[in-house]
Every structure is written in C-alpha cells, then in structure tokens.
Amino acid sequence: MRILIATAGSRGDVAPYTGLGAALRNAGHEVALAATASFAPLAGEAGLEFRPLPADPRAHGDVQGGRELLRAAAAFITDLGEGFAGAVAKGTDLLLLSATTAPLGWHVTEATGIPSLGVYLQPTTPTGDFAPTVTGARSLGRLGNRAAGRFALRMTDRVFEPAVARLRKRLELPALTAARMRRRRDQAGWPVLHGFSTALLPRPSDWPAHLTVTGSWWPYVDADRPLPADLEDFLAAGPRPVLVGFGSMAAGEGERLSEIAVRALRRAGLRGIFQSGSARLVADGDDVLTIGDVPHALLFPRLAAVVHHAGAGTSAAAVRAGVPSVAVPVAADQPFWAARLAAIGAAPSPVPFRSLTVEGLAHALTTAVREPSHTKAAAAAARHMSTEDAAGSVVTAVRRLTECSARVHPRPGR
C-alpha cells in the first residue's frame, strides 16, 4: 500500500513516526511522511518520501496567555489545512493520522474514501483514570477527570473550526463542525493506536476496544551511525556523565540554565554533557562537554542520568535506556510525564522549571544517581518496554485493514 503518515508540531511530534515509517517500509509498503518542511531531513534519513505541509509553528511567535495561545494554534492549524488535501492527492491508499492531523484528515477521508487509522503519541480520549495530559499531573477524581477530558476536546475542536470550514469548502463537502465530525468518528469506533508505553502509563481501564496502546514508537536511527569522536572521547575519559537537555523547550533561557546546571553538577560531583537544543545550552571545562543533535538511542544507555524537560519522547527514551531521570517540566504535557516518571520510581520528584535552583538540581541529581532504587526502577521499566512490539503492532493493524479492504473491494478478475 501507499501509506501516508501525517503529523505536525515539534520534533518530538514528528521523529517517532520515522521509525514507524521505516518498519512499514520494511514490511513492503511505500511510505511517505507529511510534516512541516523543516523535518524533511528526518524523513530522508529513514528512507521515506517526504511531503511538506505549509505551516510552521515558529511563524506565529512566542505568545503568553490562554487566548493568545488559542489564536496562535488556530492560525497554525489553518495553515496546515491549506496543504493537507494536496499532500494526500499525491498518491495515498491509507492515511495514518496523528492527534494533530486527525481532525483535518477525517474530512479528507470523507471526500476521497481513503481508509485511515489513528496513530497518536498521547492519550486524548477522556478517561476517569487521569486528567488530560495537558492539564498537569493532578487528578480531579474519576468524574472530574472525564469532565476535564471532554472540555479539552471541546477546546481542541474550537481551535480546528476555522481550518475545518475552509477545508470542507475546498473539498466541496457540506458544512460540518469539527465537534460533529469527532463525534461521528467516536461513534463509528474509528481505530486509534497509541504509541506510548504501558511501562510509563497503563492503558486506561475505561477506554473502548477500538483504542489500543502498542508501546512507544522510536525515531529511526541507523544502527551503524557512530557517535561524534569528541563525544566518544569524553565518555571514555571518566565515570558515566549526566546529560542535560531541554529539546525544543526553553528558548532564550540558555545562559540561566547553563549556569545552574554547571554549578549543580559540580556540587553533586558529576560530569556533564549539555545538548544545546533550542535553549542553546553551552559550558566549558574538562568535566562538561557541549554537543548538538545526537540520537537518544545511541547516547542514553551510556549515561548516569538524564536531566530533561519530560517531553513524552524523551521520558520514554530515558526509561528505555534504563537510566534515571531528573525531570524539569516546562509546559504542556510535561508535568504529566514528569509525574509518571516519579510514580514508577524512575525519577525523584520533578523540579519545576521556573523554580529551578542550583541547590534543588544538585539535590535531585544526587538522589537520582546515588539512590539505587531509581536505577532499578528504570531498568525494570526498560525490561517491560522490551516486550512491547510497538511498530510491529501497527504493521499488523495495517495488514488486517488491507486484507479487510481486499475482501470488501476485490480487484477485477478475483
């Protein structure tokens, strides 16, 4: 089949689909990745066709406050919708839709008849087990959690409404609200596979059967890719270091974070590696090395711990490597995943980003590295993850869908 995986957002919203795409390609499918233009190199490395979507989350600037965030998100989604149908029209037999692109993709599938599956990195369906991931770690009780989950979906529908109206007009479809289309998908039992690990978050007990959890999907990494020579030298020169990195978070905070991290590492008696990222972390000294982009899968297993922003992908990668985390959540779903790391014992209590201090970070580092229970918990979760055939589950779901489609729509001559 010609499969199009459509996603949008930050690197963490895109990179896991490169490994998923590679697995589908290895199963014999032609696979394309549709995302915003900056991610073309990721698709190329994985051997996937790339189809650019005309949107850039950076184009709408840094905003503060709820209304401004909603307006910026709506503008980004409207840009995204402008090119979505065009990306599909380049040749697609099956659409795999992320949580960000599904509310647009549903309308394209209605217009074209192309089948689709959800491939979500986050749990978005309301549940009594926990509140929506974007609201933080605090449970509101089972009724409150479900109510908050429904409210979060209503807010999502509001963000998508302008883009949906324009897309349906372009596709010559009758008017339909984003909320109504979502209800249709839910009532039809549209299948969604979720790419997070039950080692970090058990499948919600009240989810319907068409929502499954496969385990984490990992970014594509060439197994023969070496680490940079200076990094290899640093790793070999002493005890296992601690990585400090905030991914695409904390832009403009590099000087403050770098100073705090260097002093905290030295107070804890640990060597450090700074991954520059959007924050532009940098440090000098024999006990600290600054690096650029290096795949987590190659570096994390060789560390003593990871200080990170607790994005879903980075949190899972640290657990997969069997190393403890020090979670410093910045925004969005990060407090949720930081709390999950602490709940399974793979990290001490999270250190809030805005109240980060040398003393607080040094204490958390000492606890994470010197307290054996955190390493043991991370190792146990890593063993759990190793039993999850996450990408294989998607390959199987696609094969079943293909077989079902062949029975319903047999080729001429059969």
PDB file of N, CA and C in Angstrom, residues 234-273:
ATOM      1  N   PHE A 234      35.043  11.883  25.366  1.00  0.00           N
ATOM      2  CA  PHE A 234      34.574  12.369  26.663  1.00  0.00           C
ATOM      3  C   PHE A 234      33.981  11.222  27.477  1.00  0.00           C
ATOM      4  N   LEU A 235      33.176  10.378  26.833  1.00  0.00           N
ATOM      5  CA  LEU A 235      32.567   9.254  27.537  1.00  0.00           C
ATOM      6  C   LEU A 235      33.633   8.306  28.099  1.00  0.00           C
ATOM      7  N   ALA A 236      34.719   8.150  27.349  1.00  0.00           N
ATOM      8  CA  ALA A 236      35.771   7.217  27.761  1.00  0.00           C
ATOM      9  C   ALA A 236      36.710   7.795  28.813  1.00  0.00           C
ATOM     10  N   ALA A 237      36.625   9.099  29.040  1.00  0.00           N
ATOM     11  CA  ALA A 237      37.626   9.777  29.879  1.00  0.00           C
ATOM     12  C   ALA A 237      37.320   9.751  31.364  1.00  0.00           C
ATOM     13  N   GLY A 238      36.177   9.186  31.767  1.00  0.00           N
ATOM     14  CA  GLY A 238      35.845   9.197  33.187  1.00  0.00           C
ATOM     15  C   GLY A 238      34.552   8.472  33.464  1.00  0.00           C
ATOM     16  N   PRO A 239      34.000   8.649  34.665  1.00  0.00           N
ATOM     17  CA  PRO A 239      32.731   7.994  35.021  1.00  0.00           C
ATOM     18  C   PRO A 239      31.598   8.439  34.105  1.00  0.00           C
ATOM     19  N   ARG A 240      30.547   7.652  34.105  1.00  0.00           N
ATOM     20  CA  ARG A 240      29.379   7.994  33.275  1.00  0.00           C
ATOM     21  C   ARG A 240      28.893   9.409  33.605  1.00  0.00           C
ATOM     22  N   PRO A 241      28.674  10.227  32.572  1.00  0.00           N
ATOM     23  CA  PRO A 241      28.202  11.591  32.823  1.00  0.00           C
ATOM     24  C   PRO A 241      26.683  11.668  32.858  1.00  0.00           C
ATOM     25  N   VAL A 242      26.195  12.849  33.164  1.00  0.00           N
ATOM     26  CA  VAL A 242      24.770  13.171  33.140  1.00  0.00           C
ATOM     27  C   VAL A 242      24.512  14.064  31.928  1.00  0.00           C
ATOM     28  N   LEU A 243      23.489  13.748  31.159  1.00  0.00           N
ATOM     29  CA  LEU A 243      23.088  14.616  30.048  1.00  0.00           C
ATOM     30  C   LEU A 243      22.098  15.646  30.552  1.00  0.00           C
ATOM     31  N   VAL A 244      22.278  16.896  30.130  1.00  0.00           N
ATOM     32  CA  VAL A 244      21.332  17.970  30.408  1.00  0.00           C
ATOM     33  C   VAL A 244      20.821  18.488  29.075  1.00  0.00           C
ATOM     34  N   GLY A 245      19.519  18.407  28.835  1.00  0.00           N
ATOM     35  CA  GLY A 245      18.958  18.884  27.572  1.00  0.00           C
ATOM     36  C   GLY A 245      17.482  19.184  27.710  1.00  0.00           C
ATOM     37  N   PHE A 246      17.025  20.214  26.995  1.00  0.00           N
ATOM     38  CA  PHE A 246      15.621  20.619  27.066  1.00  0.00           C
ATOM     39  C   PHE A 246      14.936  20.582  25.705  1.00  0.00           C
ATOM     40  N   GLY A 247      15.558  19.900  24.731  1.00  0.00           N
ATOM     41  CA  GLY A 247      14.928  19.723  23.436  1.00  0.00           C
ATOM     42  C   GLY A 247      14.550  21.036  22.787  1.00  0.00           C
ATOM     43  N   SER A 248      13.289  21.121  22.351  1.00  0.00           N
ATOM     44  CA  SER A 248      12.804  22.335  21.699  1.00  0.00           C
ATOM     45  C   SER A 248      12.216  23.332  22.689  1.00  0.00           C
ATOM     46  N   MET A 249      12.395  23.082  23.983  1.00  0.00           N
ATOM     47  CA  MET A 249      11.879  23.968  25.021  1.00  0.00           C
ATOM     48  C   MET A 249      12.937  24.982  25.464  1.00  0.00           C
ATOM     49  N   ALA A 250      12.483  25.953  26.246  1.00  0.00           N
ATOM     50  CA  ALA A 250      13.332  26.892  26.990  1.00  0.00           C
ATOM     51  C   ALA A 250      14.173  27.802  26.105  1.00  0.00           C
ATOM     52  N   ALA A 251      13.654  28.180  24.950  1.00  0.00           N
ATOM     53  CA  ALA A 251      14.379  29.126  24.099  1.00  0.00           C
ATOM     54  C   ALA A 251      14.622  30.425  24.857  1.00  0.00           C
ATOM     55  N   GLY A 252      15.845  30.954  24.756  1.00  0.00           N
ATOM     56  CA  GLY A 252      16.206  32.183  25.437  1.00  0.00           C
ATOM     57  C   GLY A 252      16.623  32.014  26.886  1.00  0.00           C
ATOM     58  N   GLU A 253      16.578  30.792  27.386  1.00  0.00           N
ATOM     59  CA  GLU A 253      16.914  30.538  28.795  1.00  0.00           C
ATOM     60  C   GLU A 253      18.292  29.901  28.940  1.00  0.00           C
ATOM     61  N   GLY A 254      19.052  29.822  27.854  1.00  0.00           N
ATOM     62  CA  GLY A 254      20.292  29.064  27.855  1.00  0.00           C
ATOM     63  C   GLY A 254      21.314  29.514  28.881  1.00  0.00           C
ATOM     64  N   GLU A 255      21.504  30.818  29.015  1.00  0.00           N
ATOM     65  CA  GLU A 255      22.521  31.311  29.941  1.00  0.00           C
ATOM     66  C   GLU A 255      22.175  30.938  31.377  1.00  0.00           C
ATOM     67  N   ARG A 256      20.921  31.165  31.773  1.00  0.00           N
ATOM     68  CA  ARG A 256      20.491  30.840  33.133  1.00  0.00           C
ATOM     69  C   ARG A 256      20.596  29.342  33.394  1.00  0.00           C
ATOM     70  N   LEU A 257      20.080  28.537  32.471  1.00  0.00           N
ATOM     71  CA  LEU A 257      20.084  27.095  32.676  1.00  0.00           C
ATOM     72  C   LEU A 257      21.494  26.524  32.687  1.00  0.00           C
ATOM     73  N   SER A 258      22.346  27.032  31.816  1.00  0.00           N
ATOM     74  CA  SER A 258      23.719  26.531  31.751  1.00  0.00           C
ATOM     75  C   SER A 258      24.460  26.789  33.057  1.00  0.00           C
ATOM     76  N   GLU A 259      24.305  27.998  33.588  1.00  0.00           N
ATOM     77  CA  GLU A 259      24.991  28.337  34.838  1.00  0.00           C
ATOM     78  C   GLU A 259      24.496  27.462  35.987  1.00  0.00           C
ATOM     79  N   ILE A 260      23.171  27.293  36.079  1.00  0.00           N
ATOM     80  CA  ILE A 260      22.613  26.468  37.147  1.00  0.00           C
ATOM     81  C   ILE A 260      23.104  25.029  37.007  1.00  0.00           C
ATOM     82  N   ALA A 261      23.066  24.492  35.782  1.00  0.00           N
ATOM     83  CA  ALA A 261      23.413  23.085  35.578  1.00  0.00           C
ATOM     84  C   ALA A 261      24.885  22.808  35.872  1.00  0.00           C
ATOM     85  N   VAL A 262      25.780  23.707  35.423  1.00  0.00           N
ATOM     86  CA  VAL A 262      27.211  23.507  35.674  1.00  0.00           C
ATOM     87  C   VAL A 262      27.490  23.480  37.175  1.00  0.00           C
ATOM     88  N   ARG A 263      26.925  24.446  37.890  1.00  0.00           N
ATOM     89  CA  ARG A 263      27.180  24.517  39.335  1.00  0.00           C
ATOM     90  C   ARG A 263      26.560  23.324  40.067  1.00  0.00           C
ATOM     91  N   ALA A 264      25.379  22.888  39.618  1.00  0.00           N
ATOM     92  CA  ALA A 264      24.723  21.754  40.265  1.00  0.00           C
ATOM     93  C   ALA A 264      25.502  20.460  40.027  1.00  0.00           C
ATOM     94  N   LEU A 265      25.976  20.267  38.808  1.00  0.00           N
ATOM     95  CA  LEU A 265      26.761  19.072  38.502  1.00  0.00           C
ATOM     96  C   LEU A 265      28.023  19.020  39.356  1.00  0.00           C
ATOM     97  N   ARG A 266      28.693  20.140  39.459  1.00  0.00           N
ATOM     98  CA  ARG A 266      29.943  20.163  40.229  1.00  0.00           C
ATOM     99  C   ARG A 266      29.674  19.970  41.718  1.00  0.00           C
ATOM    100  N   ARG A 267      28.568  20.518  42.184  1.00  0.00           N
ATOM    101  CA  ARG A 267      28.222  20.318  43.594  1.00  0.00           C
ATOM    102  C   ARG A 267      27.914  18.845  43.869  1.00  0.00           C
ATOM    103  N   ALA A 268      27.326  18.176  42.876  1.00  0.00           N
ATOM    104  CA  ALA A 268      26.992  16.763  43.037  1.00  0.00           C
ATOM    105  C   ALA A 268      28.167  15.847  42.689  1.00  0.00           C
ATOM    106  N   GLY A 269      29.260  16.418  42.215  1.00  0.00           N
ATOM    107  CA  GLY A 269      30.432  15.625  41.871  1.00  0.00           C
ATOM    108  C   GLY A 269      30.250  14.788  40.624  1.00  0.00           C
ATOM    109  N   LEU A 270      29.547  15.329  39.618  1.00  0.00           N
ATOM    110  CA  LEU A 270      29.225  14.580  38.405  1.00  0.00           C
ATOM    111  C   LEU A 270      29.750  15.293  37.158  1.00  0.00           C
ATOM    112  N   ARG A 271      30.119  14.509  36.174  1.00  0.00           N
ATOM    113  CA  ARG A 271      30.452  15.069  34.867  1.00  0.00           C
ATOM    114  C   ARG A 271      29.167  15.290  34.078  1.00  0.00           C
ATOM    115  N   GLY A 272      29.220  16.222  33.102  1.00  0.00           N
ATOM    116  CA  GLY A 272      28.007  16.544  32.368  1.00  0.00           C
ATOM    117  C   GLY A 272      28.204  16.700  30.880  1.00  0.00           C
ATOM    118  N   ILE A 273      27.134  16.411  30.139  1.00  0.00           N
ATOM    119  CA  ILE A 273      27.052  16.683  28.703  1.00  0.00           C
ATOM    120  C   ILE A 273      25.842  17.588  28.493  1.00  0.00           C
TER     121      ILE A 273
END
